[in-house]
XYZ file of N, CA, C and O in Angstrom:
760
model
N 6.590 -47.766 6.539
C 6.285 -49.105 7.504
C 5.231 -48.279 7.794
O 4.204 -49.645 8.083
N 4.410 -47.492 8.421
C 3.420 -47.224 8.811
C 1.965 -47.569 7.649
O 0.888 -47.888 7.913
N 2.474 -46.833 6.432
C 1.196 -47.629 5.532
C 1.076 -48.928 5.196
O 0.054 -49.260 5.191
N 2.480 -49.565 5.208
C 2.544 -50.814 4.964
C 1.554 -51.970 6.224
O 0.529 -52.509 5.656
N 1.932 -51.364 7.512
C 1.216 -51.718 8.436
C -0.172 -51.535 8.352
O -1.125 -52.164 8.604
N -0.649 -50.027 8.261
C -2.308 -49.970 7.565
C -2.776 -50.592 6.892
O -3.785 -51.437 7.029
N -2.142 -51.119 5.603
C -2.865 -51.585 4.373
C -2.861 -53.370 5.013
O -3.678 -54.177 5.047
N -1.383 -53.262 5.906
C -1.982 -55.108 6.326
C -3.139 -55.031 7.566
O -3.771 -56.022 7.341
N -3.441 -54.207 8.220
C -4.533 -54.216 9.255
C -5.958 -54.303 8.521
O -6.990 -54.728 8.161
N -5.987 -53.216 7.413
C -7.111 -53.425 6.584
C -7.556 -54.638 5.814
O -8.533 -54.830 5.840
N -6.738 -55.522 5.301
C -6.759 -56.581 4.826
C -6.987 -57.513 5.409
O -8.090 -57.970 5.249
N -6.617 -57.505 6.471
C -6.931 -59.128 7.536
C -7.913 -58.300 8.467
O -8.461 -59.170 9.660
N -8.498 -57.108 8.437
C -9.502 -56.922 9.856
C -11.034 -57.691 9.332
O -11.176 -58.246 10.677
N -11.525 -57.334 8.602
C -12.400 -58.522 7.945
C -12.240 -59.776 8.290
O -13.651 -60.305 8.430
N -11.080 -60.477 8.521
C -11.168 -61.911 8.400
C -11.895 -62.497 9.761
O -11.662 -62.194 11.179
N -12.629 -63.268 9.537
C -12.979 -64.184 10.776
C -12.461 -65.353 11.042
O -13.360 -66.065 11.852
N -11.645 -66.002 9.956
C -10.772 -67.325 10.555
C -9.629 -67.377 10.227
O -9.406 -66.970 9.159
N -8.576 -68.502 10.710
C -7.545 -68.965 10.178
C -8.038 -69.084 8.615
O -7.162 -68.929 8.003
N -8.475 -70.048 8.404
C -8.952 -70.747 6.956
C -8.896 -69.791 6.139
O -8.284 -69.939 5.039
N -9.557 -68.323 6.381
C -9.855 -67.153 5.464
C -8.048 -66.758 5.200
O -7.907 -66.835 4.303
N -7.643 -66.316 6.099
C -6.088 -66.035 6.218
C -5.001 -67.209 5.098
O -4.698 -66.502 4.156
N -5.292 -68.322 5.394
C -4.504 -69.357 4.534
C -5.050 -69.215 3.122
O -4.805 -69.244 2.326
N -6.882 -68.923 3.294
C -6.876 -68.928 1.911
C -6.423 -67.976 0.614
O -6.099 -68.087 0.059
N -6.746 -66.339 1.815
C -5.679 -65.852 1.071
C -4.342 -65.836 0.493
O -4.328 -65.329 -0.376
N -3.593 -66.335 1.388
C -2.185 -66.515 0.932
C -1.996 -67.895 0.035
O -0.992 -67.598 -0.861
N -2.711 -68.708 -0.044
C -2.413 -69.973 -0.677
C -3.230 -70.016 -2.262
O -3.021 -70.070 -3.185
N -4.512 -69.731 -1.962
C -4.902 -69.422 -3.137
C -5.316 -68.258 -3.714
O -5.901 -68.160 -4.691
N -5.093 -67.238 -3.600
C -5.038 -66.050 -3.808
C -3.854 -65.567 -3.970
O -3.391 -65.635 -5.458
N -3.050 -64.901 -3.524
C -1.414 -64.759 -3.142
C -0.880 -65.948 -3.903
O -0.018 -65.234 -4.812
N -0.565 -67.204 -4.153
C 0.311 -67.806 -5.038
C -0.602 -68.754 -6.085
O -0.159 -69.497 -6.969
N -1.900 -67.775 -6.372
C -2.076 -68.474 -8.085
C -1.866 -67.562 -8.731
O -1.810 -66.430 -8.914
N -0.886 -68.024 -9.389
C -0.687 -67.247 -10.820
C -1.688 -67.598 -12.125
O -0.880 -67.529 -13.410
N -2.550 -68.053 -11.726
C -3.001 -68.549 -13.501
C -3.791 -67.207 -13.830
O -3.664 -67.376 -15.340
N -4.021 -66.489 -13.106
C -4.460 -65.406 -14.553
C -3.159 -64.561 -15.261
O -3.098 -64.290 -16.597
N -2.018 -64.723 -14.401
C -0.835 -64.174 -14.961
C -0.842 -65.210 -16.296
O -0.745 -65.185 -17.250
N -0.555 -66.338 -16.054
C -0.124 -67.561 -16.868
C -1.312 -67.721 -18.251
O -0.854 -67.300 -19.439
N -2.470 -67.156 -17.639
C -3.356 -67.196 -18.642
C -3.215 -66.046 -19.643
O -3.772 -66.260 -20.658
N -2.838 -65.078 -19.519
C -2.894 -64.217 -19.687
C -1.559 -63.751 -20.984
O -1.899 -63.472 -22.012
N -0.678 -64.522 -20.467
C 0.318 -64.592 -21.388
C 0.198 -65.540 -22.822
O 0.434 -65.343 -23.308
N -0.185 -66.950 -22.165
C -0.758 -67.578 -23.333
C -1.880 -66.604 -24.128
O -1.674 -67.027 -25.432
N -2.734 -66.032 -23.831
C -3.982 -65.293 -24.798
C -3.083 -64.295 -25.595
O -3.286 -64.225 -26.440
N -2.287 -63.556 -24.977
C -1.779 -62.198 -25.501
C -0.683 -62.486 -26.120
O 0.078 -61.680 -26.851
N 0.259 -63.497 -25.804
C 1.615 -63.798 -26.810
C 0.765 -64.386 -28.227
O 0.175 -65.167 -28.285
N 1.772 -63.472 -29.129
C 2.670 -62.755 -29.079
C 2.444 -61.506 -29.661
O 2.847 -60.444 -30.124
N 1.164 -61.085 -29.199
C 0.377 -59.631 -29.570
C 1.047 -58.764 -28.667
O 1.145 -57.568 -29.318
N 0.887 -58.642 -27.557
C 1.600 -58.007 -26.639
C 2.821 -58.156 -26.375
O 3.565 -56.850 -26.213
N 3.613 -59.044 -26.718
C 4.953 -59.466 -26.860
C 5.533 -60.459 -27.460
O 5.355 -61.442 -27.507
N 6.789 -60.114 -28.465
C 6.898 -61.220 -29.316
C 7.513 -62.571 -28.523
O 8.146 -62.280 -27.498
N 7.299 -63.796 -28.975
C 7.960 -64.398 -28.465
C 9.590 -64.358 -28.221
O 10.443 -63.816 -29.325
N 10.202 -64.833 -27.415
C 11.346 -64.084 -26.760
C 12.407 -64.956 -27.042
O 13.605 -64.804 -27.330
N 12.018 -66.491 -27.900
C 13.226 -67.424 -28.087
C 14.513 -67.620 -27.152
O 15.421 -67.792 -27.599
N 14.083 -67.806 -25.830
C 15.215 -67.752 -24.769
C 15.909 -66.582 -24.523
O 16.897 -66.700 -23.501
N 15.412 -65.186 -24.707
C 15.976 -64.437 -24.430
C 16.057 -64.186 -22.817
O 17.172 -63.507 -22.137
N 15.050 -64.143 -22.019
C 14.864 -64.226 -21.099
C 15.593 -64.775 -19.764
O 16.478 -64.837 -19.279
N 16.162 -66.227 -20.726
C 17.201 -67.205 -19.932
C 18.477 -66.984 -20.253
O 19.189 -66.925 -19.189
N 19.040 -66.420 -21.209
C 20.195 -65.801 -21.763
C 20.453 -64.584 -20.482
O 21.586 -64.455 -19.722
N 19.535 -64.088 -19.921
C 19.497 -62.557 -19.036
C 20.468 -63.055 -17.695
O 21.066 -63.011 -16.790
N 19.970 -64.747 -17.396
C 20.647 -65.526 -16.020
C 22.142 -65.294 -15.858
O 22.780 -64.944 -15.023
N 22.655 -65.340 -17.103
C 24.168 -65.386 -17.554
C 24.884 -63.912 -16.994
O 25.950 -63.586 -16.322
N 24.064 -62.958 -17.691
C 24.297 -61.187 -17.267
C 24.403 -61.061 -15.429
O 24.637 -60.844 -15.166
N 23.031 -62.150 -15.099
C 22.967 -61.906 -13.711
C 24.137 -62.469 -12.691
O 23.909 -61.701 -11.517
N 24.662 -63.070 -12.980
C 25.636 -64.044 -12.127
C 26.997 -62.854 -11.883
O 27.612 -63.021 -11.111
N 27.283 -61.920 -13.143
C 28.357 -61.351 -13.138
C 27.961 -59.747 -11.717
O 27.227 -59.245 -12.261
N 28.873 -59.850 -11.248
C 28.747 -58.944 -10.071
C 29.137 -57.521 -10.540
O 29.439 -57.031 -11.588
N 27.748 -56.385 -10.426
C 27.936 -55.318 -10.352
C 28.870 -54.208 -10.054
O 29.597 -53.401 -11.053
N 30.099 -54.681 -9.487
C 31.229 -54.166 -9.332
C 32.160 -54.529 -10.354
O 33.416 -53.567 -10.690
N 32.351 -55.550 -10.953
C 33.070 -55.579 -11.999
C 32.240 -55.145 -13.454
O 32.930 -55.074 -14.429
N 30.729 -54.718 -13.646
C 30.158 -54.374 -14.449
C 29.338 -53.067 -14.216
O 28.359 -53.661 -13.667
N 29.704 -52.525 -14.292
C 29.237 -50.879 -13.361
C 27.814 -50.887 -13.989
O 26.867 -50.449 -13.826
N 27.637 -50.535 -15.404
C 26.746 -50.417 -16.292
C 25.951 -51.754 -16.565
O 25.360 -51.789 -17.701
N 25.571 -52.609 -15.896
C 25.277 -53.953 -15.980
C 23.642 -53.473 -16.194
O 23.144 -52.788 -15.290
N 22.798 -54.126 -16.763
C 21.386 -53.972 -16.832
C 20.691 -54.314 -16.042
O 20.892 -55.548 -15.769
N 19.894 -53.784 -15.796
C 18.775 -54.176 -14.431
C 18.061 -55.510 -14.964
O 17.026 -54.872 -15.846
N 18.216 -56.632 -14.311
C 17.628 -57.823 -14.787
C 16.050 -57.804 -14.506
O 14.987 -57.813 -15.227
N 15.536 -57.105 -13.077
C 13.866 -57.047 -12.787
C 13.480 -56.465 -14.090
O 12.231 -55.923 -14.101
N 14.086 -55.629 -14.965
C 13.484 -54.356 -15.714
C 12.651 -55.428 -16.678
O 11.869 -54.740 -17.260
N 12.613 -56.456 -17.134
C 12.348 -57.167 -17.545
C 10.881 -57.696 -17.203
O 9.829 -57.670 -17.950
N 10.693 -57.899 -15.983
C 9.542 -57.751 -15.405
C 8.368 -56.729 -15.353
O 7.203 -56.971 -15.601
N 9.411 -55.571 -15.523
C 8.658 -54.081 -15.709
C 8.214 -53.949 -17.027
O 6.764 -53.546 -17.099
N 8.852 -54.144 -17.716
C 8.161 -53.932 -19.334
C 7.062 -55.151 -19.469
O 6.014 -55.213 -20.282
N 7.198 -56.720 -19.435
C 6.366 -57.701 -19.545
C 4.982 -56.823 -18.345
O 3.925 -57.183 -19.055
N 5.099 -55.997 -17.268
C 3.730 -55.908 -16.476
C 3.277 -54.687 -17.357
O 1.903 -55.094 -17.363
N 4.089 -53.987 -18.198
C 3.514 -53.160 -18.777
C 2.705 -53.798 -20.384
O 1.422 -52.935 -20.468
N 3.219 -54.614 -21.136
C 2.805 -54.906 -21.688
C 1.439 -55.499 -21.649
O 0.467 -55.932 -23.015
N 1.590 -56.356 -20.532
C 0.343 -57.415 -20.505
C -0.903 -56.616 -19.753
O -1.768 -57.250 -19.629
N -0.521 -55.629 -19.126
C -1.599 -54.822 -18.590
C -1.883 -54.983 -17.078
O -2.812 -54.749 -16.762
N -0.673 -54.723 -16.520
C -0.450 -55.204 -14.823
C -0.498 -54.239 -14.353
O -0.918 -54.068 -13.287
N 0.517 -53.184 -14.788
C 0.650 -52.119 -14.361
C 0.698 -50.572 -15.440
O 0.370 -50.966 -16.359
N 0.172 -49.517 -14.935
C 0.386 -48.169 -15.483
C 1.760 -47.970 -16.136
O 2.714 -48.074 -16.009
N 1.394 -47.193 -17.261
C 2.571 -46.711 -18.300
C 3.587 -45.799 -17.328
O 4.564 -45.820 -17.920
N 2.846 -44.921 -16.303
C 4.060 -44.268 -15.553
C 4.690 -44.766 -14.981
O 5.879 -44.528 -14.169
N 4.544 -46.017 -14.427
C 5.039 -47.130 -13.456
C 6.116 -47.392 -13.758
O 6.311 -48.571 -14.814
N 7.136 -47.231 -13.294
C 8.934 -47.992 -14.023
C 9.479 -48.594 -12.758
O 10.390 -48.929 -13.039
N 8.947 -48.459 -11.805
C 9.651 -49.195 -10.311
C 8.899 -50.822 -10.084
O 10.126 -51.392 -9.511
N 7.765 -50.703 -10.565
C 6.864 -52.066 -10.130
C 7.586 -53.459 -11.245
O 7.657 -52.924 -12.508
N 7.593 -54.479 -10.773
C 8.068 -55.429 -11.628
C 6.921 -56.713 -11.485
O 6.945 -57.018 -10.242
N 6.639 -57.141 -12.135
C 5.474 -58.623 -12.397
C 5.959 -59.636 -12.720
O 6.885 -59.912 -13.984
N 5.979 -60.734 -11.577
C 6.591 -61.808 -12.085
C 5.830 -63.116 -12.941
O 4.673 -63.122 -12.431
N 6.248 -63.503 -14.020
C 5.549 -63.847 -14.839
C 5.642 -65.395 -14.748
O 4.705 -65.987 -15.182
N 6.015 -65.935 -13.631
C 6.120 -67.387 -13.168
C 7.448 -68.156 -14.253
O 7.128 -67.972 -15.422
N 7.486 -69.614 -14.009
C 8.367 -70.110 -14.711
C 7.477 -70.767 -15.854
O 8.203 -70.591 -16.978
N 6.514 -70.717 -15.503
C 5.236 -71.484 -16.707
C 4.681 -70.009 -17.729
O 4.995 -70.430 -18.649
N 4.870 -69.185 -17.361
C 4.568 -68.118 -18.123
C 5.777 -67.996 -18.914
O 5.908 -67.711 -20.046
N 6.986 -67.606 -18.163
C 8.307 -67.440 -19.189
C 8.470 -68.587 -19.647
O 9.062 -68.184 -20.929
N 8.256 -70.004 -19.844
C 8.310 -70.843 -20.296
C 7.590 -70.936 -22.038
O 7.747 -70.933 -23.022
N 6.054 -70.507 -21.887
C 5.498 -69.909 -22.816
C 5.852 -69.009 -24.126
O 6.030 -68.433 -24.834
N 6.089 -67.542 -23.275
C 6.917 -66.564 -23.341
C 8.194 -66.975 -24.178
O 8.162 -66.052 -25.459
N 9.024 -67.548 -23.882
C 9.480 -67.843 -24.857
C 10.028 -68.757 -26.043
O 10.522 -68.483 -27.133
N 8.923 -70.055 -25.833
C 8.842 -71.041 -26.857
C 7.409 -71.606 -26.986
O 7.327 -72.411 -27.627
N 6.333 -70.833 -26.571
C 5.274 -71.286 -26.637
C 5.057 -72.759 -26.012
O 5.573 -72.957 -24.714
N 4.280 -73.572 -26.746
C 4.062 -74.632 -26.273
C 4.977 -75.800 -25.635
O 5.373 -76.272 -25.055
N 5.874 -75.445 -26.818
C 7.631 -76.202 -26.792
C 8.109 -76.034 -25.551
O 8.617 -76.565 -24.515
N 7.855 -74.757 -24.907
C 8.455 -74.581 -23.530
C 8.104 -74.974 -22.444
O 8.461 -75.248 -21.606
N 6.732 -75.057 -22.436
C 6.041 -75.530 -21.571
C 6.128 -77.075 -21.291
O 6.793 -77.707 -20.399
N 6.117 -77.253 -22.646
C 6.471 -78.938 -21.927
C 7.848 -79.189 -21.570
O 8.443 -79.961 -21.091
N 8.908 -78.989 -21.894
C 10.092 -78.465 -21.634
C 10.156 -78.291 -19.963
O 11.266 -78.492 -19.091
N 8.820 -78.062 -19.589
C 8.771 -77.290 -18.268
C 8.951 -79.044 -17.144
O 9.372 -79.082 -15.911
N 8.649 -79.846 -17.819
C 8.226 -81.135 -17.090
C 9.935 -81.678 -16.761
O 10.232 -82.353 -15.479
N 10.859 -81.066 -17.316
C 12.040 -81.682 -17.139
C 12.309 -80.578 -15.616
O 13.277 -81.369 -14.864
N 12.277 -79.624 -15.504
C 12.205 -79.117 -13.968
C 11.436 -79.994 -13.254
O 12.596 -80.435 -11.946
N 10.488 -80.667 -13.180
C 9.770 -81.124 -12.447
C 10.799 -82.594 -12.009
O 10.870 -83.451 -11.057
N 11.399 -83.126 -13.321
C 12.102 -84.558 -13.125
C 13.024 -84.441 -12.096
O 13.800 -84.738 -11.726
N 13.669 -83.079 -12.381
C 14.990 -82.904 -11.976
C 14.741 -82.700 -10.618
O 15.634 -83.045 -9.717
N 13.684 -82.106 -10.175
C 13.378 -81.960 -8.772
C 12.973 -83.306 -7.906
O 13.258 -83.732 -7.129
N 12.140 -83.970 -8.876
C 12.226 -85.800 -8.403
C 13.305 -86.027 -8.527
O 13.589 -86.809 -6.904
N 14.209 -86.204 -9.055
C 15.676 -86.766 -9.225
C 16.191 -86.499 -7.618
O 17.096 -87.406 -6.806
N 16.505 -85.345 -7.530
C 16.999 -84.829 -6.509
C 16.168 -84.952 -4.884
O 16.564 -86.216 -4.235
N 15.155 -85.357 -5.269
C 14.067 -85.701 -3.945
C 14.413 -87.305 -4.159
O 14.829 -87.628 -2.531
N 14.327 -87.833 -5.040
C 14.632 -89.348 -4.828
C 15.757 -89.773 -4.387
O 16.432 -90.797 -3.218
N 17.029 -88.812 -4.682
C 18.470 -89.113 -4.300
C 18.351 -88.486 -2.622
O 19.420 -89.894 -1.924
N 18.116 -87.777 -1.997
C 18.339 -87.464 -0.937
C 17.201 -88.068 0.202
O 17.549 -88.649 1.279
N 16.156 -87.954 0.182
C 14.827 -88.413 0.940
C 14.576 -89.786 1.146
O 14.189 -90.625 1.794
N 15.091 -90.475 -0.223
C 14.153 -92.008 -0.147
C 15.215 -92.753 -0.020
O 15.576 -94.044 0.318
N 16.683 -92.447 -0.283
C 17.823 -93.587 -0.409
C 18.444 -93.213 1.225
O 19.488 -93.727 1.400
N 17.823 -92.193 2.046
C 18.756 -92.470 3.482
C 20.067 -91.412 3.465
O 20.632 -91.262 4.343
N 20.372 -90.725 2.698
C 21.225 -89.737 2.436
C 20.947 -88.375 2.855
O 21.769 -87.290 2.386
N 20.392 -87.830 3.283
C 19.451 -86.630 3.976
C 20.528 -86.072 4.746
O 20.839 -86.829 5.981
N 21.157 -85.027 4.908
C 21.700 -84.081 5.927
C 20.777 -83.016 5.977
O 20.490 -82.607 4.988
N 21.254 -82.220 6.960
C 21.163 -80.768 6.923
C 21.254 -80.271 6.048
O 20.258 -79.179 5.576
N 22.197 -80.301 5.561
C 22.759 -79.433 3.906
C 21.689 -79.497 2.555
O 21.405 -78.676 2.429
N 21.563 -80.592 2.443
C 20.684 -81.511 1.789
C 19.649 -80.755 1.652
O 18.729 -80.388 0.936
N 18.757 -80.756 3.048
C 17.458 -80.307 3.164
C 17.187 -78.918 2.886
O 16.317 -78.413 2.394
N 17.707 -78.178 3.782
C 18.341 -76.801 3.043
C 18.441 -76.389 1.563
O 17.186 -75.848 1.414
N 19.065 -76.996 1.209
C 19.024 -76.462 -0.333
C 17.856 -77.154 -1.202
O 17.549 -76.346 -1.833
N 17.490 -78.312 -0.672
C 16.666 -78.990 -1.249
C 14.946 -78.014 -1.129
O 14.112 -77.495 -2.070
N 14.746 -77.502 -0.054
C 13.497 -76.628 0.357
C 13.802 -75.118 -0.242
O 12.866 -74.455 -0.570
N 14.670 -74.834 -0.068
C 15.066 -73.100 -0.425
C 15.315 -73.075 -2.176
O 14.513 -72.524 -3.059
N 15.585 -74.381 -2.765
C 15.408 -74.512 -4.190
C 13.431 -74.857 -4.508
O 13.265 -74.147 -5.441
N 12.731 -75.437 -3.593
C 11.437 -75.821 -4.146
C 10.786 -74.284 -3.663
O 10.135 -73.649 -4.865
N 11.300 -73.661 -2.770
C 10.162 -72.396 -2.638
C 10.923 -71.567 -3.518
O 10.074 -70.678 -4.140
N 11.658 -71.313 -4.448
C 12.271 -70.338 -5.161
C 11.520 -70.823 -6.772
O 11.278 -69.861 -7.262
N 11.540 -72.224 -6.888
C 10.944 -72.498 -7.671
C 9.318 -72.116 -7.881
O 8.615 -71.737 -8.734
N 8.947 -72.250 -6.901
C 7.338 -71.556 -6.472
C 7.003 -70.369 -6.619
O 5.876 -69.874 -6.490
N 7.907 -69.686 -6.048
C 7.444 -68.031 -5.951
C 7.238 -67.426 -6.653
O 6.604 -66.456 -6.483
N 7.484 -67.694 -8.232
C 6.524 -66.803 -9.530
C 7.238 -65.890 -9.757
O 6.475 -64.449 -9.970
N 8.414 -66.300 -10.219
C 9.265 -65.195 -11.146
C 9.554 -65.514 -12.250
O 9.741 -66.595 -12.303
N 10.584 -64.851 -12.988
C 11.509 -65.382 -13.980
C 12.498 -66.486 -13.226
O 12.836 -66.168 -12.362
N 12.727 -67.336 -14.680
C 14.270 -68.264 -13.977
C 15.304 -67.806 -13.439
O 15.520 -67.638 -12.996
N 15.390 -66.292 -14.522
C 16.866 -65.756 -14.218
C 16.421 -65.038 -12.668
O 17.389 -65.300 -11.924
N 15.584 -64.315 -11.925
C 16.153 -63.943 -11.091
C 15.934 -64.904 -10.100
O 16.644 -64.376 -8.806
N 15.036 -65.895 -10.044
C 14.564 -66.726 -8.873
C 16.211 -67.421 -9.437
O 16.704 -67.756 -7.990
N 16.427 -68.020 -10.044
C 17.575 -68.920 -9.710
C 18.810 -68.506 -9.842
O 19.815 -68.381 -9.010
N 19.025 -67.037 -10.170
C 20.187 -66.341 -9.918
C 20.518 -65.806 -8.552
O 21.146 -66.387 -8.047
N 19.059 -65.487 -8.072
C 18.941 -65.534 -6.222
C 19.279 -66.817 -5.813
O 19.835 -66.864 -4.704
N 18.719 -67.573 -6.499
C 19.144 -68.954 -5.368
C 20.454 -69.557 -5.286
O 21.166 -69.549 -4.341
N 21.240 -69.036 -6.771
C 22.764 -69.722 -6.611
C 23.594 -68.792 -5.396
O 24.097 -69.202 -5.093
N 23.001 -67.155 -5.406
C 23.654 -66.308 -4.383
C 23.329 -67.030 -3.081
O 24.047 -66.730 -2.398
N 22.139 -67.337 -2.471
C 21.649 -67.627 -1.698
C 22.380 -69.020 -1.483
O 23.198 -69.158 0.068
N 22.300 -69.758 -2.237
C 23.538 -71.382 -1.975
C 25.102 -71.126 -1.200
O 25.421 -71.550 -0.713
N 25.346 -69.672 -1.808
C 26.867 -69.224 -1.929
C 26.698 -68.927 -0.726
O 27.775 -69.316 0.190
N 25.981 -67.909 -0.173
C 26.252 -67.955 1.466
C 25.704 -68.743 2.221
O 26.616 -68.608 3.456
N 25.147 -69.751 1.917
C 24.522 -70.603 2.686
C 26.050 -71.437 2.921
O 26.367 -71.816 4.239
N 26.543 -71.988 1.620
C 27.799 -72.617 1.717
C 28.787 -71.881 2.657
O 29.646 -72.565 3.751
N 28.959 -70.748 2.534
C 29.915 -69.635 3.392
C 29.612 -69.923 4.975
O 30.642 -70.157 5.970
N 28.465 -69.569 5.007
C 28.120 -69.612 6.776
C 27.791 -71.112 7.250
O 28.188 -70.950 8.600
N 27.382 -72.094 6.583
C 27.007 -73.176 7.429
C 28.570 -74.324 6.963
O 28.683 -75.514 7.981
N 29.494 -74.098 6.025
C 30.742 -75.084 5.855
C 31.687 -74.978 7.395
O 32.092 -76.208 7.574
N 32.072 -73.898 7.984
C 32.992 -74.515 8.936
C 32.131 -75.149 9.703
O 32.695 -75.954 10.597
N 30.956 -75.220 10.083
C 30.031 -76.004 11.120
C 29.917 -77.399 10.855
O 29.842 -78.070 11.399
N 29.600 -77.681 9.583
C 29.502 -78.721 8.724
C 30.965 -79.684 9.136
O 31.152 -80.529 9.955
N 32.444 -78.784 8.860
C 33.522 -79.713 8.874
C 33.778 -79.759 10.387
O 34.041 -80.791 10.733
N 33.187 -78.897 11.252
C 33.466 -79.334 12.498
C 32.831 -80.486 13.197
O 33.422 -81.289 13.998
N 31.545 -80.100 12.662
C 31.166 -81.724 12.751
C 31.294 -83.128 12.270
O 31.341 -83.768 13.460
N 32.077 -82.806 11.451
C 32.743 -84.133 10.947
C 33.870 -84.182 11.782
O 34.191 -85.426 12.019
N 34.659 -83.160 12.089
C 35.827 -83.802 12.548
C 35.585 -84.253 14.017
O 36.212 -85.165 14.670
N 34.404 -83.537 14.836
C 34.120 -84.446 16.175
C 33.584 -85.557 15.934
O 34.294 -86.471 16.906
N 32.793 -86.105 14.819
C 32.642 -87.709 15.060
C 33.311 -87.977 14.510
O 33.506 -89.585 14.999
N 34.627 -87.545 13.987
C 35.873 -88.430 13.069
C 36.937 -88.784 14.757
O 37.120 -89.872 14.854
N 36.780 -88.516 15.412
C 37.373 -88.026 16.985
C 36.525 -89.042 17.915
O 37.339 -89.527 18.864
N 35.612 -89.512 17.704
C 34.982 -90.387 18.725
C 35.388 -92.068 18.593
O 35.578 -92.435 18.434
């Protein structure tokens, strides 16, 4: 923890304005163009096209480790990706590099995969239009939409992102369901 705090101080010690902090966060940290451009440039030389393999890992991720003791590590795909594309050293077996959804689409199906990515956008647009523009927005719906959008932009593989998102939705449902039910019952009594 002390090392992390020292690194934080080193990075932000030379910052002169809040604008520089936002630039670092949004223009550098969330900028995945380097990763996507290397995927486009080095595939299939660095790694063969996956033809949907990384998406099949999603179904593996849904099986609890309690039921499958030797379940493969899903994040190990990100470690292999990091090695093959030169983001991490060969001796580093712990670091995982997120290739972004766009990079993963290209790695699986080339440019056809990127074209299919427009369906993600259409899906989120449909959800947005249904809840936000139709007036059917509830606290539940807003939470689910915001977390879904956040996980989509975060920059990892679909399996890691969406598998984690479904687990988060399940926990949110369990935690919030009693409160939503209680609010509905109390409003019906009025």
